[in-house]
Amino acid sequence: MSRLNPVDLITKKRDGGEHTPEELHFLVQGMVDGSIPDYQLAAWAMAVYFQGMSDAEATQLTLAMANSGDTLDLRGALATGALAPGALIVDKHSSGGVGDKTTLAVGPIVAACGLPVGKMSGRGLSFSGGTIDKLESISGWSPDLSEERFRQQLQEIGLVIAGQTADLAPADKHLYALRDVTGTVPSLPLIAASIMSKKLAAGADAIVLDVKCGRGAFMENLDDARALARLMVAIGDGAGRKVTALITGMEQPLGNAVGNALEVQEAIETLHGRGPTDFQELVERVCAEMVLLGDPACGDLGAAQKRVREAIASGAALEKLVAFVAAQGGNPDEIRHPERLPRAPIARSLLAETAGFVHAIDAREIGLTVVELGGGRKRKGDAIDFGVGVVCQTKVGDRTTAGGALCTVYAADEASASIAVSRLRGAWRIADGPTAPLPVILDRITGD
Ligand code: URA
């Protein structure tokens, strides 16, 4: 019998105490085996929300959560000699945002640079889409792979994207569901432990974090995004993994397209080197950071960036996407001919009423509109309409003319197109004077 008891741990944290690793393991064990009731876990989460955690505590909590279920052995999945001496397996994680289709382009590029990418990805959540939903707009593509298939595809193609298994970090699954209904989601140590526990369990040696910041993201201001990034880098260090965090802008949608198949098309354009400027810049930077972390022979960021651009220009990255899609049952013709991907039948443009400059675009409102059009779920298990969405013809800093298109809505019918267009009118703020385009990369935080 453990001499620890939940009430003592709740009061200790309530009064600002620091947990020992043993106490944190006890709490995580209790989450997984059900021996600590939800009301006590919820009270403890609220105590953490108010009192915070030291970096050492957050690291121990993360490690205990990462080890609460299955862990992947990506290195063991590769044959001897498949990795160059000293090379690391690198993963990426984005905290999620509107129009964030980064994984769809980054995975193939990094794999084409010779670094294996084996990823677990999620589905959409609220206003923010999910990689698995986007990939499922390619007919036949499936995220369900046996461990053996995962291993084989990682070895043969160097790129696998699978759905999150229920047994990966089950403590997070339990705690996240409780936080969701007890007002304790916005606790930095709990967010950091939640994200990093899944990343550590997923088996990469090194991780590039894309922490989104702005109205279309989870962290709305730069100070909070920096604090979260610093904590996740510290947790990675404590767990013996290399982590680089980029803080990137999410005031307006990323790229132009929001909506599942529309975003796959935009990712394909980006692999041709013709993506929207902000998205192309972010993709190339995330890839370069991954190559820099993963390949000790790469040199500096400039050299990594050159390698990334070569993988795009040579067509190798696009071919990697084709091979990956085919390996997971998808129709590769839809990658070579993206016009064959699903597209909703009604296209309706939102027109500017006045000439001027775009000063703001409310990304969250666009994300919610796409959910309303049927591109996301309102309830767990809802079916998704892959062909609906919004394509922005203007971004912050662009000049508008009276009657010019600000964006185009793709909808299943006339009625939902009209509702979406009137809703989106409030999402664009147009004013007289010019304003600068928004920066993409706001900061970079490393463990050094
Ligand atoms: N994403 C996660 O996985 N967990 C959080 O707590 C927040 C965002």
Coordinates of C-alpha atoms and ligand atoms in Angstrom, one line a residue:
M1 CA 0.0 0.0 0.0
S2 CA 1.3 3.5 -0.9
R3 CA 1.7 5.8 2.0
L4 CA 0.6 8.7 -0.3
N5 CA -2.9 9.9 -0.4
P6 CA -4.6 12.3 -2.8
V7 CA -5.9 14.8 -0.2
D8 CA -2.4 15.5 1.0
L9 CA -1.2 16.1 -2.5
I10 CA -4.1 18.4 -3.3
T11 CA -3.5 20.5 -0.1
K12 CA 0.3 20.5 -0.7
K13 CA -0.2 22.0 -4.2
R14 CA -3.0 24.3 -3.0
D15 CA -0.6 25.8 -0.5
G16 CA 2.2 26.3 -3.1
G17 CA 4.3 23.2 -2.4
E18 CA 6.5 21.4 -4.9
H19 CA 5.6 17.7 -5.7
T20 CA 8.3 15.0 -5.6
P21 CA 8.7 12.7 -8.6
E22 CA 7.1 9.9 -6.5
E23 CA 4.0 12.0 -5.8
L24 CA 3.6 12.8 -9.5
H25 CA 3.9 9.1 -10.4
F26 CA 1.3 8.3 -7.8
L27 CA -1.1 10.9 -9.3
V28 CA -0.6 9.6 -12.8
Q29 CA -1.0 6.0 -11.8
G30 CA -4.3 7.0 -10.1
M31 CA -5.5 8.7 -13.4
V32 CA -4.8 5.5 -15.4
D33 CA -6.0 2.8 -13.0
G34 CA -9.0 4.8 -11.7
S35 CA -7.8 4.6 -8.1
I36 CA -8.0 8.4 -7.7
P37 CA -11.6 9.7 -8.3
D38 CA -12.2 12.4 -10.8
Y39 CA -13.3 15.0 -8.2
Q40 CA -9.9 14.7 -6.5
L41 CA -8.0 14.9 -9.8
A42 CA -10.1 17.9 -10.7
A43 CA -9.3 19.7 -7.4
W44 CA -5.6 18.9 -7.9
A45 CA -5.7 20.3 -11.5
M46 CA -7.3 23.5 -10.2
A47 CA -4.6 23.8 -7.5
V48 CA -2.0 23.5 -10.3
Y49 CA -3.8 26.1 -12.3
F50 CA -3.4 28.6 -9.5
Q51 CA 0.0 27.6 -8.1
G52 CA 1.8 26.5 -11.3
M53 CA 4.7 24.0 -11.3
S54 CA 8.5 24.3 -11.4
D55 CA 10.2 23.1 -14.6
A56 CA 11.4 20.0 -12.7
E57 CA 7.8 19.1 -11.6
A58 CA 6.4 19.7 -15.1
T59 CA 9.1 17.4 -16.5
Q60 CA 8.4 14.6 -14.0
L61 CA 4.7 14.9 -14.6
T62 CA 5.3 14.7 -18.4
L63 CA 7.6 11.7 -18.1
A64 CA 5.1 9.9 -15.9
M65 CA 2.3 10.6 -18.4
A66 CA 4.4 9.6 -21.4
N67 CA 5.1 6.3 -19.7
S68 CA 1.5 5.7 -18.7
G69 CA 0.7 3.5 -21.8
D70 CA 2.4 2.3 -25.0
T71 CA 5.5 4.0 -26.3
L72 CA 6.7 3.8 -29.9
D73 CA 10.3 2.8 -30.6
L74 CA 10.9 4.6 -34.0
R75 CA 14.6 3.9 -33.9
G76 CA 14.0 0.2 -33.4
A77 CA 11.5 0.3 -36.3
L78 CA 14.3 1.1 -38.7
A79 CA 16.8 -1.5 -40.0
T80 CA 20.4 -1.1 -38.8
G81 CA 22.2 1.4 -41.0
A82 CA 19.0 3.2 -42.1
L83 CA 20.0 6.2 -40.1
A84 CA 23.4 7.9 -40.7
P85 CA 25.7 7.8 -37.7
G86 CA 24.6 10.5 -35.2
A87 CA 21.4 11.2 -37.0
L88 CA 18.2 11.7 -35.0
I89 CA 14.6 10.9 -35.7
V90 CA 12.7 14.3 -35.7
D91 CA 9.0 14.9 -35.1
K92 CA 7.1 18.2 -35.4
H93 CA 4.1 19.4 -33.4
S94 CA 1.9 22.4 -34.1
S95 CA -0.3 23.7 -31.3
G96 CA -3.0 24.0 -34.1
G97 CA -4.7 26.9 -35.9
V98 CA -6.9 27.9 -38.8
G99 CA -5.6 26.8 -42.2
D100 CA -2.7 24.9 -40.5
K101 CA -1.9 22.2 -43.1
T102 CA 1.9 22.3 -42.3
T103 CA 2.3 18.6 -41.7
L104 CA 1.0 17.8 -45.2
A105 CA 3.9 19.6 -46.8
V106 CA 6.6 19.2 -44.1
G107 CA 6.3 15.4 -43.8
P108 CA 7.1 14.8 -47.5
I109 CA 9.9 17.4 -47.7
V110 CA 11.7 16.2 -44.6
A111 CA 11.4 12.6 -45.7
A112 CA 12.7 13.7 -49.2
C113 CA 15.7 15.2 -47.4
G114 CA 16.5 11.7 -46.1
L115 CA 15.2 12.0 -42.6
P116 CA 12.5 9.4 -41.6
V117 CA 9.2 10.9 -40.4
G118 CA 6.9 8.6 -38.4
K119 CA 4.0 10.7 -36.9
M120 CA 0.8 10.4 -35.0
S121 CA -1.6 13.1 -35.8
G122 CA -5.1 14.2 -34.6
R123 CA -8.4 15.3 -35.9
G124 CA -10.0 18.7 -35.9
L125 CA -10.8 20.4 -32.6
S126 CA -13.3 23.3 -32.5
F127 CA -12.3 26.1 -35.0
S128 CA -9.0 24.4 -35.8
G129 CA -8.7 21.6 -38.4
G130 CA -6.8 18.3 -38.0
T131 CA -4.2 16.6 -40.2
I132 CA -6.1 13.2 -40.3
D133 CA -9.4 14.8 -41.4
K134 CA -7.5 16.7 -44.2
L135 CA -5.7 13.5 -45.4
E136 CA -9.0 11.6 -45.4
S137 CA -10.3 13.9 -48.2
I138 CA -8.0 11.9 -50.5
S139 CA -10.1 8.9 -51.5
G140 CA -9.1 5.6 -49.9
W141 CA -6.4 7.1 -47.6
S142 CA -6.5 5.6 -44.1
P143 CA -4.8 6.5 -40.8
D144 CA -5.3 3.0 -39.4
L145 CA -2.1 1.0 -39.6
S146 CA -0.9 -2.0 -37.7
E147 CA 2.4 -1.7 -35.9
E148 CA 4.0 -3.9 -38.5
R149 CA 2.7 -1.8 -41.4
F150 CA 3.8 1.4 -39.6
R151 CA 7.3 -0.1 -39.2
Q152 CA 7.5 -1.3 -42.8
Q153 CA 6.3 2.0 -44.3
L154 CA 8.7 4.0 -42.2
Q155 CA 11.5 1.7 -43.5
E156 CA 10.5 1.7 -47.2
I157 CA 9.1 5.2 -47.8
G158 CA 10.4 7.1 -44.8
L159 CA 7.0 8.8 -44.2
V160 CA 4.1 7.5 -42.1
I161 CA 1.2 9.5 -40.6
A162 CA -1.1 7.5 -38.4
G163 CA -4.0 8.3 -36.1
Q164 CA -3.4 8.6 -32.4
T165 CA -3.8 5.2 -30.7
A166 CA -5.9 5.1 -27.5
D167 CA -3.0 3.5 -25.6
L168 CA -0.5 6.3 -26.2
A169 CA -0.3 8.5 -23.0
P170 CA -3.7 7.4 -21.6
A171 CA -3.1 9.5 -18.5
D172 CA -3.3 12.6 -20.8
K173 CA -6.5 11.4 -22.3
H174 CA -8.1 11.1 -18.9
L175 CA -6.7 14.4 -17.5
Y176 CA -7.5 16.3 -20.7
A177 CA -11.1 15.3 -20.6
L178 CA -11.3 16.4 -16.9
R179 CA -9.6 19.7 -17.6
D180 CA -12.0 20.4 -20.5
V181 CA -15.0 20.4 -18.1
T182 CA -13.3 22.0 -15.0
G183 CA -11.9 25.3 -16.3
T184 CA -8.3 24.0 -16.1
V185 CA -7.3 23.8 -19.7
P186 CA -5.4 27.1 -19.8
S187 CA -2.7 26.0 -17.2
L188 CA 0.7 26.3 -18.8
P189 CA 2.3 23.3 -17.1
L190 CA -0.7 21.1 -17.8
I191 CA -0.8 22.1 -21.5
A192 CA 3.0 21.6 -21.8
A193 CA 2.8 18.1 -20.1
S194 CA -0.2 17.2 -22.2
I195 CA 1.5 18.0 -25.5
M196 CA 5.0 16.8 -24.6
S197 CA 3.8 13.5 -23.0
K198 CA 2.3 12.5 -26.4
K199 CA 5.4 13.6 -28.3
L200 CA 7.8 11.7 -26.0
A201 CA 5.6 8.6 -26.1
A202 CA 5.6 8.8 -29.9
G203 CA 9.3 8.0 -29.9
A204 CA 11.2 10.8 -31.7
D205 CA 14.7 11.8 -30.5
A206 CA 14.1 15.5 -31.4
I207 CA 11.1 17.7 -31.8
V208 CA 10.3 21.0 -33.6
L209 CA 7.4 22.8 -31.9
D210 CA 5.3 25.3 -33.8
V211 CA 3.6 27.3 -31.1
K212 CA 0.9 29.3 -32.8
C213 CA 0.0 32.7 -31.4
G214 CA -2.9 35.0 -32.1
R215 CA -6.7 35.0 -32.5
G216 CA -6.8 31.9 -34.5
A217 CA -4.8 29.8 -32.0
F218 CA -4.9 28.5 -28.5
M219 CA -2.4 31.1 -27.1
E220 CA -3.6 34.5 -28.0
N221 CA -0.7 36.6 -26.8
L222 CA 3.1 36.5 -27.4
D223 CA 4.1 36.4 -23.7
D224 CA 1.9 33.3 -23.0
A225 CA 3.2 31.6 -26.3
R226 CA 6.8 32.3 -25.2
A227 CA 6.3 31.0 -21.7
L228 CA 4.7 27.8 -23.1
A229 CA 7.5 27.3 -25.6
R230 CA 10.2 27.8 -23.0
L231 CA 8.5 25.3 -20.7
M232 CA 8.2 22.7 -23.4
V233 CA 11.8 23.2 -24.5
A234 CA 12.8 22.7 -20.8
I235 CA 10.7 19.6 -20.5
G236 CA 12.4 18.2 -23.7
D237 CA 15.8 18.9 -22.2
G238 CA 14.9 17.2 -19.0
A239 CA 13.7 14.2 -20.9
G240 CA 16.9 14.0 -23.0
R241 CA 15.3 15.1 -26.3
K242 CA 16.4 18.1 -28.4
V243 CA 13.6 20.6 -28.9
T244 CA 13.5 23.8 -31.0
A245 CA 10.3 25.9 -30.7
L246 CA 9.2 28.5 -33.2
I247 CA 6.5 30.9 -32.2
T248 CA 4.5 31.7 -35.3
G249 CA 1.7 34.1 -36.1
M250 CA -2.0 33.0 -36.2
E251 CA -3.8 36.3 -36.3
Q252 CA -5.0 35.6 -39.8
P253 CA -5.4 32.1 -41.4
L254 CA -2.2 30.4 -42.4
G255 CA -2.0 30.4 -46.2
N256 CA -5.1 31.1 -48.2
A257 CA -7.2 27.8 -47.9
V258 CA -9.2 26.7 -45.0
G259 CA -11.2 23.4 -45.4
N260 CA -10.0 19.9 -45.8
A261 CA -9.5 19.2 -49.5
L262 CA -8.8 22.8 -50.2
E263 CA -5.9 22.6 -47.8
V264 CA -4.6 19.4 -49.3
Q265 CA -4.5 21.2 -52.7
E266 CA -2.6 24.1 -51.2
A267 CA -0.1 21.8 -49.6
I268 CA 0.4 20.2 -53.0
E269 CA 1.0 23.6 -54.6
T270 CA 3.5 24.3 -51.8
L271 CA 5.4 21.1 -52.8
H272 CA 5.6 22.5 -56.3
G273 CA 7.1 25.6 -54.7
R274 CA 4.0 27.7 -55.5
G275 CA 2.4 28.0 -52.1
P276 CA 1.1 31.2 -50.6
T277 CA 4.1 33.3 -49.4
D278 CA 3.4 33.0 -45.6
F279 CA 2.7 29.2 -45.8
Q280 CA 5.7 28.5 -48.1
E281 CA 7.9 30.5 -45.6
L282 CA 6.7 28.6 -42.6
V283 CA 6.9 25.2 -44.2
E284 CA 10.5 25.8 -45.4
R285 CA 11.5 27.1 -42.0
V286 CA 10.0 24.2 -40.0
C287 CA 11.6 21.7 -42.4
A288 CA 15.0 23.4 -42.1
E289 CA 14.8 23.4 -38.3
M290 CA 14.0 19.6 -38.5
V291 CA 16.9 18.9 -40.8
L292 CA 19.2 20.9 -38.6
L293 CA 18.2 19.0 -35.5
G294 CA 18.2 15.6 -37.2
D295 CA 21.3 15.6 -39.3
P296 CA 24.5 16.5 -37.5
A297 CA 26.3 16.8 -40.8
C298 CA 23.9 19.5 -42.1
G299 CA 25.9 22.6 -41.0
D300 CA 23.8 25.6 -40.2
L301 CA 20.3 26.8 -40.8
G302 CA 21.2 28.3 -44.2
A303 CA 22.5 24.9 -45.4
A304 CA 19.4 23.2 -44.1
Q305 CA 17.2 25.7 -45.9
K306 CA 19.1 25.1 -49.2
R307 CA 18.6 21.3 -48.8
V308 CA 14.9 21.8 -48.2
R309 CA 14.5 24.1 -51.3
E310 CA 16.4 21.4 -53.4
A311 CA 14.0 18.7 -52.2
I312 CA 11.1 20.9 -53.4
A313 CA 12.7 22.1 -56.7
S314 CA 13.7 18.6 -57.8
G315 CA 10.2 17.2 -57.3
A316 CA 11.5 14.7 -54.7
A317 CA 9.1 16.1 -52.0
L318 CA 6.1 15.8 -54.3
E319 CA 7.0 12.2 -55.3
K320 CA 7.3 11.4 -51.5
L321 CA 3.8 12.6 -51.0
V322 CA 2.5 10.4 -53.9
A323 CA 4.3 7.3 -52.5
F324 CA 3.1 8.0 -48.9
V325 CA -0.6 8.5 -50.1
A326 CA -0.5 5.3 -52.2
A327 CA 1.1 3.3 -49.3
Q328 CA -1.8 4.2 -47.0
G329 CA -4.5 3.3 -49.6
G330 CA -5.1 6.7 -51.1
N331 CA -5.5 7.5 -54.8
P332 CA -2.2 9.0 -56.0
D333 CA -3.9 10.4 -59.1
E334 CA -5.6 13.0 -56.8
I335 CA -2.1 14.2 -55.8
R336 CA -0.9 14.5 -59.4
H337 CA -4.3 16.0 -60.5
P338 CA -5.5 17.9 -57.4
E339 CA -8.5 19.2 -59.3
R340 CA -9.9 15.7 -58.8
L341 CA -10.0 16.2 -55.0
P342 CA -13.5 16.9 -53.6
R343 CA -14.8 20.4 -54.2
A344 CA -18.2 21.7 -53.0
P345 CA -20.6 22.7 -55.9
I346 CA -21.4 26.2 -54.9
A347 CA -18.7 29.0 -55.0
R348 CA -19.6 32.4 -53.7
S349 CA -17.3 35.4 -53.3
L350 CA -17.3 37.9 -50.5
L351 CA -16.8 41.3 -52.2
A352 CA -15.2 44.4 -50.6
E353 CA -17.6 47.3 -50.1
T354 CA -14.9 49.9 -50.2
A355 CA -11.4 50.3 -51.5
G356 CA -8.6 50.4 -48.9
F357 CA -6.2 48.0 -47.2
V358 CA -6.8 44.8 -45.2
H359 CA -5.9 45.5 -41.6
A360 CA -7.2 42.4 -39.9
I361 CA -8.8 39.0 -40.8
D362 CA -10.4 37.2 -37.9
A363 CA -9.0 33.7 -38.3
R364 CA -11.1 32.1 -35.6
E365 CA -14.3 33.4 -37.4
I366 CA -13.2 31.8 -40.6
G367 CA -12.4 28.5 -38.8
L368 CA -15.9 28.5 -37.2
T369 CA -17.5 29.4 -40.5
V370 CA -15.9 26.3 -42.1
V371 CA -17.1 24.1 -39.3
E372 CA -20.6 25.6 -39.9
L373 CA -20.3 24.8 -43.6
G374 CA -19.7 21.1 -42.6
G375 CA -15.9 21.1 -42.8
G376 CA -15.5 20.3 -39.1
R377 CA -17.5 18.6 -36.3
K378 CA -20.0 20.1 -33.9
R379 CA -20.3 16.8 -32.1
K380 CA -18.0 13.9 -31.8
G381 CA -18.5 11.5 -34.7
D382 CA -20.1 14.0 -37.1
A383 CA -19.4 13.3 -40.7
I384 CA -17.2 15.8 -42.5
D385 CA -17.9 17.4 -45.9
F386 CA -14.4 17.4 -47.4
G387 CA -15.1 19.8 -50.3
V388 CA -16.4 22.9 -48.4
G389 CA -14.2 25.7 -47.1
V390 CA -13.0 29.3 -47.7
V391 CA -10.1 30.5 -49.9
C392 CA -8.8 34.0 -49.0
Q393 CA -8.0 36.2 -52.0
T394 CA -6.6 38.9 -49.7
K395 CA -4.4 38.8 -46.6
V396 CA -3.4 41.5 -44.1
G397 CA -1.5 44.3 -45.9
D398 CA -3.2 43.7 -49.3
R399 CA -4.9 46.6 -51.1
T400 CA -8.7 46.1 -51.9
T401 CA -10.8 47.6 -54.6
A402 CA -14.5 48.3 -54.2
G403 CA -16.3 45.1 -55.5
G404 CA -13.0 43.1 -55.5
A405 CA -13.1 39.6 -54.0
L406 CA -11.9 39.2 -50.4
C407 CA -12.5 35.5 -50.2
T408 CA -14.5 32.7 -51.9
V409 CA -16.8 30.3 -50.0
Y410 CA -17.2 26.7 -51.2
A411 CA -20.5 25.3 -49.9
A412 CA -22.8 22.4 -50.4
D413 CA -25.8 24.6 -51.2
E414 CA -26.9 28.2 -51.9
A415 CA -28.4 28.7 -48.4
S416 CA -25.3 27.7 -46.5
A417 CA -23.1 29.8 -48.9
S418 CA -25.2 32.9 -48.2
I419 CA -25.0 32.4 -44.5
A420 CA -21.3 32.0 -44.6
V421 CA -20.7 35.0 -46.8
S422 CA -22.7 37.3 -44.5
R423 CA -20.9 35.9 -41.5
L424 CA -17.5 36.4 -43.0
R425 CA -18.2 40.1 -43.9
G426 CA -17.4 40.9 -40.2
A427 CA -14.1 39.0 -40.3
W428 CA -12.3 41.4 -42.7
R429 CA -11.3 44.9 -41.3
I430 CA -10.6 47.3 -44.1
A431 CA -9.2 50.8 -43.5
D432 CA -7.9 53.6 -45.6
G433 CA -4.2 53.7 -44.8
P434 CA -1.6 51.0 -45.8
T435 CA -0.4 48.5 -43.3
A436 CA 2.4 46.0 -43.4
P437 CA 1.9 42.3 -44.0
L438 CA 2.0 40.2 -40.8
P439 CA 5.2 38.4 -39.9
V440 CA 5.1 34.6 -39.9
I441 CA 8.0 33.7 -37.5
L442 CA 7.7 35.7 -34.3
D443 CA 10.4 34.1 -32.2
R444 CA 12.6 31.0 -31.9
I445 CA 13.4 29.3 -28.6
T446 CA 16.0 26.5 -28.2
G447 CA 17.5 24.7 -25.3
D448 CA 21.1 26.1 -25.7
Ligands
URA1 N1 -3.1 20.3 -27.1 C1 -2.9 19.2 -26.3 O1 -2.6 18.2 -26.7 N2 -3.1 19.4 -24.9 C2 -3.4 20.6 -24.4 O2 -3.6 20.7 -23.2 C3 -3.6 21.7 -25.2 C4 -3.4 21.5 -26.6

